[in-house]
Structure formats: structure tokens, C-alpha cells
Tab-separated table of C-alpha atoms in Angstrom:
chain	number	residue	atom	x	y	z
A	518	UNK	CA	0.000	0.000	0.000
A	519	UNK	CA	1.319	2.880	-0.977
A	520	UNK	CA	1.771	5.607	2.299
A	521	UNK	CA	1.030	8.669	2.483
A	522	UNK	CA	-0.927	11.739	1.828
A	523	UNK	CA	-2.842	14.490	3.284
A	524	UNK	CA	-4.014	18.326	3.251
A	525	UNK	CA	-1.686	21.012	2.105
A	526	UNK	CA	-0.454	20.362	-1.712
A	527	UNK	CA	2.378	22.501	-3.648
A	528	UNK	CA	1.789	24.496	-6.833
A	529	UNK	CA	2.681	21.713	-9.026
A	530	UNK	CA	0.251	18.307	-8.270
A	531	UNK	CA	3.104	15.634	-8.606
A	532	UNK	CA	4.136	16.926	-5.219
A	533	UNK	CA	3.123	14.783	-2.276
A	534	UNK	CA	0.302	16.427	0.318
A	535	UNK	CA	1.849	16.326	3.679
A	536	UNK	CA	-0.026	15.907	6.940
A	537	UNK	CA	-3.200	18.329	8.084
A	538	UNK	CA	-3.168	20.819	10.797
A	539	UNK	CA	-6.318	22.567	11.753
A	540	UNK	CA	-6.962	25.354	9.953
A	541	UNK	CA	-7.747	29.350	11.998
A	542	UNK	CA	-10.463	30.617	9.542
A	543	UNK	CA	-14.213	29.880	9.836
A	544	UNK	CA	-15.664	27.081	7.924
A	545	UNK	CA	-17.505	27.712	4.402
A	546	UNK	CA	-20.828	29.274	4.857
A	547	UNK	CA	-22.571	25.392	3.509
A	548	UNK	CA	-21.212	24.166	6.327
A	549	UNK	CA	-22.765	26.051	9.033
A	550	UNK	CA	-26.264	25.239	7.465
A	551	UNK	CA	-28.854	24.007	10.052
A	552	UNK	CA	-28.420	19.933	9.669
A	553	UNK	CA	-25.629	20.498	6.875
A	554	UNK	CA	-25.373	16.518	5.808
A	555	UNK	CA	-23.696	15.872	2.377
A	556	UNK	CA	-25.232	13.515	0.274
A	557	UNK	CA	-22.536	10.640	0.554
A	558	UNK	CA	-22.903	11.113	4.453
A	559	UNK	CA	-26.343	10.362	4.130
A	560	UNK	CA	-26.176	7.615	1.888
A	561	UNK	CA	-24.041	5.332	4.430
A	562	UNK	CA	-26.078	2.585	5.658
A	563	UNK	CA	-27.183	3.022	9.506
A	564	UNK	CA	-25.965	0.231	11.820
A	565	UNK	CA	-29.212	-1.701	13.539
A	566	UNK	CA	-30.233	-0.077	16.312
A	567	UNK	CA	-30.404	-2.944	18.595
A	568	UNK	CA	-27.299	-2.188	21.193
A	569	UNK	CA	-27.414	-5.998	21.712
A	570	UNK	CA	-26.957	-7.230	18.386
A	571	UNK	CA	-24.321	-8.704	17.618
A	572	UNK	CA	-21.770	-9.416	13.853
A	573	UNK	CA	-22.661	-12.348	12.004
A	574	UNK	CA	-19.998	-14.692	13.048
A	575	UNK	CA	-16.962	-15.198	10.484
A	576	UNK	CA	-14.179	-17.698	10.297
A	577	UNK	CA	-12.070	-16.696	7.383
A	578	UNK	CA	-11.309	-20.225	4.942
A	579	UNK	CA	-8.582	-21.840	5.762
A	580	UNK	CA	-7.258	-23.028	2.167
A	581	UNK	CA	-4.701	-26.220	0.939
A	582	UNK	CA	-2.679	-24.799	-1.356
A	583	UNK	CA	-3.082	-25.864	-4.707
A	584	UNK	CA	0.501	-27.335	-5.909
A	585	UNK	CA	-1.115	-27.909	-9.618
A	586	UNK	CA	1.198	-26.090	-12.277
A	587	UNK	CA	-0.828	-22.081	-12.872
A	588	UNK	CA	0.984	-20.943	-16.111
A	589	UNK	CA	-1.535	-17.993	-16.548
A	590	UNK	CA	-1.086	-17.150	-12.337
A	591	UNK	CA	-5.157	-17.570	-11.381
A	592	UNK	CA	-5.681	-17.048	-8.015
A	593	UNK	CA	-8.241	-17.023	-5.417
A	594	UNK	CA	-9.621	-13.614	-3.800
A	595	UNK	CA	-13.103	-12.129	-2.830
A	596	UNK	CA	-11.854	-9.378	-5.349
A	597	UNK	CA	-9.117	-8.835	-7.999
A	598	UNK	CA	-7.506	-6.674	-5.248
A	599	UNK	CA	-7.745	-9.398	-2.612
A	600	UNK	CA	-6.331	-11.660	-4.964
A	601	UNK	CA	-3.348	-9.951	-5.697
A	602	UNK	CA	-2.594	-8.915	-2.190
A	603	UNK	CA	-3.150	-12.502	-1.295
A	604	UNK	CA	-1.977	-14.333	-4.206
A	605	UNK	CA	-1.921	-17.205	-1.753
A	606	UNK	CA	-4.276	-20.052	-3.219
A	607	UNK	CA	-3.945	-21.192	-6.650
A	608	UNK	CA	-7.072	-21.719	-9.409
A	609	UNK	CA	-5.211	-23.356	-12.248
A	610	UNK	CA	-8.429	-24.414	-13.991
A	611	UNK	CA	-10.133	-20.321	-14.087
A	612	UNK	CA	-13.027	-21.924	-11.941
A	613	UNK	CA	-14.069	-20.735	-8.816
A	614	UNK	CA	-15.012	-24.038	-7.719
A	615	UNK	CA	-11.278	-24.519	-6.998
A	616	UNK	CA	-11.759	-21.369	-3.998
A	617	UNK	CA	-12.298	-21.371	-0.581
A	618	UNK	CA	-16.398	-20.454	0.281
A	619	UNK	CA	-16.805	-16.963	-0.980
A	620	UNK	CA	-14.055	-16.218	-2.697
A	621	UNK	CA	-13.941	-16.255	-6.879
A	622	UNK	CA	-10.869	-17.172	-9.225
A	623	UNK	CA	-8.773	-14.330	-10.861
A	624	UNK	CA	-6.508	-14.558	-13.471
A	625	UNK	CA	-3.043	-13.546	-15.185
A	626	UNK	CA	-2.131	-11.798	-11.995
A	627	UNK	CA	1.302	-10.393	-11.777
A	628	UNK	CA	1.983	-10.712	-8.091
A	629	UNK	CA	4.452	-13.398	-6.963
A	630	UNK	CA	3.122	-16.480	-5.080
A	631	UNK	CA	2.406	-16.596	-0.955
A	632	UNK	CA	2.727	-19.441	0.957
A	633	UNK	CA	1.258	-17.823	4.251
A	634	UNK	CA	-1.899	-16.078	3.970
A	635	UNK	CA	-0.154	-12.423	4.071
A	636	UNK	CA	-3.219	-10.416	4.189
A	637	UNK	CA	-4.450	-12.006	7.289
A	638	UNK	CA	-1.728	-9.248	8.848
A	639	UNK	CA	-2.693	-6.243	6.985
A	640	UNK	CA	-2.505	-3.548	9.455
A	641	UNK	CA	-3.392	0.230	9.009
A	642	UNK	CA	-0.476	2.946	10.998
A	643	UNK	CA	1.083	6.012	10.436
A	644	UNK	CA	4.323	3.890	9.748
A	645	UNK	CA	5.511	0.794	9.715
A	646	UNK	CA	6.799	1.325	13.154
A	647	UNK	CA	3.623	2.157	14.606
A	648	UNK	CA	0.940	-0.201	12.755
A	649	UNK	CA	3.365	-3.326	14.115
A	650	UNK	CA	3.467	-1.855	17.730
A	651	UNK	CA	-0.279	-1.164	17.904
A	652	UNK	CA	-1.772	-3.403	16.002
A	653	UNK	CA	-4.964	-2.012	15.975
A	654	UNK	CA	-6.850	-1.481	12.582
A	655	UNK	CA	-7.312	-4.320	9.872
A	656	UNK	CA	-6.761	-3.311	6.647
A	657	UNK	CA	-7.156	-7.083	4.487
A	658	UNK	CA	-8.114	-5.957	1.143
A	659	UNK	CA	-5.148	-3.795	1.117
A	660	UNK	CA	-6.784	-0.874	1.051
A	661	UNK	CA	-6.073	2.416	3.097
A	662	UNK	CA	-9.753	3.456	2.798
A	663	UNK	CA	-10.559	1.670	5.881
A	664	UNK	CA	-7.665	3.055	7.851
A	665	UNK	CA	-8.115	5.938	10.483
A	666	UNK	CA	-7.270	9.637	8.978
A	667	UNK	CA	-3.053	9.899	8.850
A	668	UNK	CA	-2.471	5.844	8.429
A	669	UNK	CA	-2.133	4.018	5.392
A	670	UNK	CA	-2.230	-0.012	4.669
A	671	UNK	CA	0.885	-2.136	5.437
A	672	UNK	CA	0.734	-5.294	4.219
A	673	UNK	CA	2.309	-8.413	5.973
A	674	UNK	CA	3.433	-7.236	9.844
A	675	UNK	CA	3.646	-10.223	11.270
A	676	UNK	CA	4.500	-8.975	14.467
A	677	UNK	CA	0.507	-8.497	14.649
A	678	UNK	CA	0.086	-12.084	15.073
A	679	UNK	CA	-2.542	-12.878	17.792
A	680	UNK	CA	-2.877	-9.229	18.415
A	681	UNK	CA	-5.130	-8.289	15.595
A	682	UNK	CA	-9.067	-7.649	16.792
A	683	UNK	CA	-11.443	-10.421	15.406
A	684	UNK	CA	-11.318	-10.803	11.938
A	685	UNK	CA	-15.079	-9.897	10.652
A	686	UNK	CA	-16.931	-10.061	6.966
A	687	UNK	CA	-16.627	-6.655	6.580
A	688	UNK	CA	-12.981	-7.176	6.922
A	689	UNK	CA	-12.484	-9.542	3.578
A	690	UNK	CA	-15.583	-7.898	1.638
A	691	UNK	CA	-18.481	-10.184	2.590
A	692	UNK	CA	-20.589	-7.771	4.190
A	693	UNK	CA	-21.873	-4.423	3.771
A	694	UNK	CA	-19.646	-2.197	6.621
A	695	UNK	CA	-22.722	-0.178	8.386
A	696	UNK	CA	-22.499	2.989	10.511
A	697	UNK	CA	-23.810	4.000	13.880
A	698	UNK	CA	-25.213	7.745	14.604
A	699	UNK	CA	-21.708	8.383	16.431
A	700	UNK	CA	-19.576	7.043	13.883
A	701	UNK	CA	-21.746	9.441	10.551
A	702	UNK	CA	-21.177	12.002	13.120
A	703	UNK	CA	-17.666	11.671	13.506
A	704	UNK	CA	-17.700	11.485	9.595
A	705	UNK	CA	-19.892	14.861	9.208
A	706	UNK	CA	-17.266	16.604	11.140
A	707	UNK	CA	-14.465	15.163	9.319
A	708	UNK	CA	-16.038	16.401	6.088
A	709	UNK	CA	-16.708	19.944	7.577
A	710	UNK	CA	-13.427	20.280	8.731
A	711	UNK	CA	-12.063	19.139	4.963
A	712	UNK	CA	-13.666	22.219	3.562
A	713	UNK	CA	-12.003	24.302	5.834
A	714	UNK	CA	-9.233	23.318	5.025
A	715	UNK	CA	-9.815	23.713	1.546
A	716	UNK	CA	-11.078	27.148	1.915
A	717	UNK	CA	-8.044	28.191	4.305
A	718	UNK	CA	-5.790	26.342	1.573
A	719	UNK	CA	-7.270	29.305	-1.012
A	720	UNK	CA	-6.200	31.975	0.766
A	721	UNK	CA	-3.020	32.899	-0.345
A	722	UNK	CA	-1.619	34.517	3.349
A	723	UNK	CA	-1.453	30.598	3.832
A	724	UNK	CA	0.554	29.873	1.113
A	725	UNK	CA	4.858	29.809	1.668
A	726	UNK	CA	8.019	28.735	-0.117
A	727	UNK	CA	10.198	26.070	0.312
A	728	UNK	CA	12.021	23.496	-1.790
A	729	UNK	CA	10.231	20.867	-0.133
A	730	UNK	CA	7.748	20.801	2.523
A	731	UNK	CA	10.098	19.931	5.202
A	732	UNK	CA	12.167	22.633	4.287
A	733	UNK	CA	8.719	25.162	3.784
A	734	UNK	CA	8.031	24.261	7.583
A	735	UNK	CA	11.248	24.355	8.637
A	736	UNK	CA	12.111	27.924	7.806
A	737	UNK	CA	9.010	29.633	6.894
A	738	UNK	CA	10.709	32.111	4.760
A	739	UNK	CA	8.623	34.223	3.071
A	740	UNK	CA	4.766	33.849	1.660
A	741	UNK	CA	4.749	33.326	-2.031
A	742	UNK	CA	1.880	33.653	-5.109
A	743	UNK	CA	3.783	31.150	-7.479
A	744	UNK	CA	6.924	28.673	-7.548
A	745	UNK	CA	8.946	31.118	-9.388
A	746	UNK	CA	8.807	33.665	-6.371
A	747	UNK	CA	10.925	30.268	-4.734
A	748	UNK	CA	13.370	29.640	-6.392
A	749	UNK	CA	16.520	30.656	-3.884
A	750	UNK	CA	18.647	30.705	-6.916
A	751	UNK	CA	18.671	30.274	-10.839
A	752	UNK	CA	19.881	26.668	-10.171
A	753	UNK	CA	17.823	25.731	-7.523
A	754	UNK	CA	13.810	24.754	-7.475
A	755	UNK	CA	11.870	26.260	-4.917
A	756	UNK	CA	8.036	25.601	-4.559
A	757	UNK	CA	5.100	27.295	-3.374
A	758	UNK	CA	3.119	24.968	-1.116
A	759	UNK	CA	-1.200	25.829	0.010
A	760	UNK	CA	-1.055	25.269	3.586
A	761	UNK	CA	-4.370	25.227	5.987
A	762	UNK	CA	-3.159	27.736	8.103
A	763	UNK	CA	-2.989	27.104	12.063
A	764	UNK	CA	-0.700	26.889	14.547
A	765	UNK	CA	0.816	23.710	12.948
A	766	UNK	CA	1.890	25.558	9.777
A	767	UNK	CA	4.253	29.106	8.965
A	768	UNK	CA	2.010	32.809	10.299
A	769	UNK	CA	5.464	34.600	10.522
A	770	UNK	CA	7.927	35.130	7.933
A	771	UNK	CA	11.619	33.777	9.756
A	772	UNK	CA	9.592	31.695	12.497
A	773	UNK	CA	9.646	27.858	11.561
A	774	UNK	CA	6.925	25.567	12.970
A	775	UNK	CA	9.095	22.648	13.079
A	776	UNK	CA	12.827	21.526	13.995
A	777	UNK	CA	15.076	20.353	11.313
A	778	UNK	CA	14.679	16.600	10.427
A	779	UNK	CA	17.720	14.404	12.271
A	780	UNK	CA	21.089	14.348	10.042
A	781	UNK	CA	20.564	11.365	7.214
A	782	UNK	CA	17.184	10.947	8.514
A	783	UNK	CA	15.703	11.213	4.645
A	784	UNK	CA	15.562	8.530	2.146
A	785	UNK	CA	14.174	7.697	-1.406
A	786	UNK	CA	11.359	5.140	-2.031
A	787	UNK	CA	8.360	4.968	-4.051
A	788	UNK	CA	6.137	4.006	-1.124
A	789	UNK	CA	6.967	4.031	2.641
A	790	UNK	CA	7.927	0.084	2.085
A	791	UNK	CA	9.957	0.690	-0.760
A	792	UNK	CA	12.337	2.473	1.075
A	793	UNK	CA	12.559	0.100	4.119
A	794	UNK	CA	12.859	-2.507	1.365
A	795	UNK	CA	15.727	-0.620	-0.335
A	796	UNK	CA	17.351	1.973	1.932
A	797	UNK	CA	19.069	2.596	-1.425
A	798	UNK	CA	19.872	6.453	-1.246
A	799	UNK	CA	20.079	9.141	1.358
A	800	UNK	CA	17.818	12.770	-0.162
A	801	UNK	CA	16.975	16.321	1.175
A	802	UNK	CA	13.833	16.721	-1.537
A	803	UNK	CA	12.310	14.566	-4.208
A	804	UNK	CA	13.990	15.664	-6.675
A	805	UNK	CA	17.388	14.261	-5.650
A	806	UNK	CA	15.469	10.750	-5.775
A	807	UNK	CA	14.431	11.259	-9.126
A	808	UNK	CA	12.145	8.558	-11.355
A	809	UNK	CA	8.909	9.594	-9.606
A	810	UNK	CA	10.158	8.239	-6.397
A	811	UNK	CA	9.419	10.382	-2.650
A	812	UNK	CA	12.139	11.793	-0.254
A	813	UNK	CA	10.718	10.488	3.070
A	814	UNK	CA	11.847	11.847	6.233
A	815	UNK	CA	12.186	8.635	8.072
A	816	UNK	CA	14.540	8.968	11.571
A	817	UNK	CA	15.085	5.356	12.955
A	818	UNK	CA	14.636	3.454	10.004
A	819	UNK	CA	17.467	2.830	7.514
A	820	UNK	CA	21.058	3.502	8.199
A	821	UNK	CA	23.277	2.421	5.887
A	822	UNK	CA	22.358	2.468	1.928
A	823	UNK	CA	21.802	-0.615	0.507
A	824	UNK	CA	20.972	-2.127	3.779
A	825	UNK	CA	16.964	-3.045	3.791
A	826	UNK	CA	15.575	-2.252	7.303
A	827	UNK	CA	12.277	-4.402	5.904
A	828	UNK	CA	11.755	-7.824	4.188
A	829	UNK	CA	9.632	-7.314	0.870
């Protein structure tokens, strides 16, 4: 799963969004409507309302690997995604008859074959550090959609073993995920506080240069109306990032918000596993990583390049 995304953008979209911070300004006038509830809010299904009912009970399909030869790599999953996150049981024939109860046959995937059910320890965190210490949100279709706001999927942390909650239908796609009164509040606020941050993210007092958005934070230098009032010198690339505003992000031209990142604390990947996979090259911004691929400010993680900190 690849990590890693929030509010605040730069001038140019290929730049990643870094994390929110809450914005000062009032929220958009839609929002302060009497029962303001946005269509897809009010859409979700409502959870019964029976505070003794109880999940359907679920025992995920324990499969025997199929050793038959699978030249066109069919495999087993209640989705193509699940399949190719799994790609742990083998459907050499195309028919789903060869699948564990529920799940359907996929073919010419182009993931390599599991022999341990890897998605069983999908497990949402801000990091890879903190999803295998707490070991609290599943994640099994690999998908970050189901992960709190500021984690992402990780796929495989087997140091969740027997620490995981119950694993339910919801969980591997069976069942419809349904919503309490608590939770669609919790999700109405979350969507009012997204457009204020998008309307604090239009006003340009928010917006400040940096040549990346480490550095932005880090020095707060001036406030900026395009990436060409950035650029420190006619060699270097400077950007102009939208920020929400807040005490989280730059108010004061020469007052940073946040401390410099530890010494060799930054390193290239394409995802937040790709570069504990790699640890392939130390980087201050993205562009020193070059071919698409993220600088990630990562203290405690890789220390010597070329030396993986994570198994693939």
C-alpha cells in the first residue's frame, strides 16, 4: 500500500500532500447550514439499532494450497484486489469451484506467489513502526480506505500475530460495513473540517516557499503567489506549497513551525515500504530521488544504503 498523503499540496500536483493541521479561519458558509449533511454522508447505511446485536460470526477459509502447475497465475480472492494482495491459493483451472467459500478465481495476476496467507496481517499505521506496535486497525483488502485519517495499509506485519481484533466479513468484503449515529457524526465533522481546510488552503496569506515541505516548515521564509517567487537561486527549485493555516503551519515570515529533520534521517522510495525494502539512497527533496520516487523523512529506520531495514 502505498503511504502517504494528506491536506496542504504545492503548486505543481506531482508533489506529495503532507499531513493536516487545523486550519484558523471559519468554515464555508454550507457548512454552518442548520443539519448540513452531504449527500454521501447520508447515503451510508445506519448500523441496527439494537445495542445488543451482535456481527454475524466469520471464520475466514482456511485453504490447501493448490501445488497444480498455474501458467496464466489464477488465483483465489473475494476481489481482484484481494487476490493480488493474497496471491496465496492457486485456481489453475479459471473456476471458482477450486476457492475457498466466498471467494472467486482471478486470473493472469502479476503478483508473486504466498505461501502464508499475508493479508491475514494487513494492518493500518502512520508507519511501519507504529501499525506493528499497535496493532490495531485491519486493513485485508489492502486498502487504506478503511484506515483511520493519517495511516495508510501495510501489508504483511507479522508482528501483529494474535494481536489483531477479530477478523469480521466486513474485513475480507463479505458484508456491507454499516455505521452508527456516532460514527456518521464523527464522519460529518471530518467532512466539515475538509472544507475548511480547503477554503483556508485558497487563501493565499497561507501559502509559503520552500524546496520541499520539510524545508517550507522548517524555515518559513517568506509567503509566495507562485513557484517562481521560490526559487533561492537560478539553479535551484523552490516551490510554493497551500497550507491550511494554524498553529501547525508558517504565520510569521523567519519563524519555523518545526525543527530540522535528524542528520541522514531522509531517504528515497516509491512508497513508505519501498524504502525500508531498499534503503538505497540518502535525499533532502524529491527531486534528488528522481524517477517519480518520494524523499521520506524517516529517523530510525534505515542507516546504511543498501541495507533493507524491511523484508519485501
Amino acid at each position: 500500500s502505498n503511504n502517504n498523503n494528506q491536506a496542504g499540496m504545492a503548486m505543481q500536483a506531482s508533489k506529495p500532500k503532507p499531513p493536516n493541521s487545523a486550519p484558523t479561519r471559519p468554515s464555508p458558509s454550507m457548512s454552518n447550514a442548520v443539519n448540513y449533511m452531504p449527500a454521501y454522508i447520508a447515503s451510508l447505511p445506519v448500523a441496527p439499532s439494537n445495542p445488543y446485536a451482535t456481527p454475524q460470526p466469520f471464520t475466514l477459509p482456511v485453504p490447501t494450497p493448490n501445488m497444480k502447475s498455474n501458467p496464466t497465475s489464477n488465483y483465489c480472492g473475494y476481489g481482484w484486489e484481494s487476490a493480488m494482495n493474497e496471491c496465496f491459493h492457486a485456481c489453475p483451472s479459471g473456476n471458482d469451484k477450486e476457492c475457498p467459500s466466498g471467494k472467486r478465481c482471478h486470473s493472469w495476476l502479476t503478483c508473486s506467489r504466498n505461501y502464508v496467507d499475508p493479508a491475514t496481517f494487513n494492518v493500518c499505521g502512520k508507519n511501519w513502526a507504529h501499525a506493528s506496535s499497535t496493532c490495531a486497525t485491519r486493513c485485508f483488502l489492502g486498502s487504506d480506505d478503511v484506515c483511520p485519517p493519517g495511516e495508510t495499509c501495510f501489508g504483511g506485519v507479522a508482528e501483529c500475530e494474535d494481536k489483531l481484533p477479530a477478523l469480521t466479513a466486513v474485513d475480507v468484503g463479505l458484508a456491507e460495513k454499516t455505521y452508527t449515529p456516532e460514527e456518521i457524526e464523527v464522519l460529518l465533522d471530518e467532512e466539515i473540517q475538509r472544507e475548511r481546510d480547503e477554503e483556508s488552503m485558497e487563501d493565499k496569506r497561507n501559502w509559503w516557499c520552500g524546496t520541499s515541505w520539510s524545508n517550507m516548515l522548517e524555515n518559513c521564509s517568506q509567503r509566495c503567489q507562485s513557484d517562481e517567487d521560490c526559487k533561492p537561486n537560478a539553479w535551484t527549485e523552490g516551490f510554493c506549497f497551500k497550507t491550511t493555516g494554524g498553529p501547525d503551519n508558517c504565520s510569521t515570515p523567519g519563524v519555523p513551525v518545526q525543527e530540522p529533520a535528524p542528520p541522514n534521517s531522509k531517504w528515497c522510495g516509491r512508497s513508505w515500504n519501498d524504502m525500508l525494502e531498499t534503503c538505497d539512497k540518502k535525499c533532502e527533496t524529491d527531486d534528488d530521488c528522481g524517477y517519480g520516487r518520494t524523499c521520506w523523512v524517516a529517523p530510525d529506520t534505515c542507516q546504511w544504503v543498501g541495507v533493507p531495514v524491511k523484508e519485501p
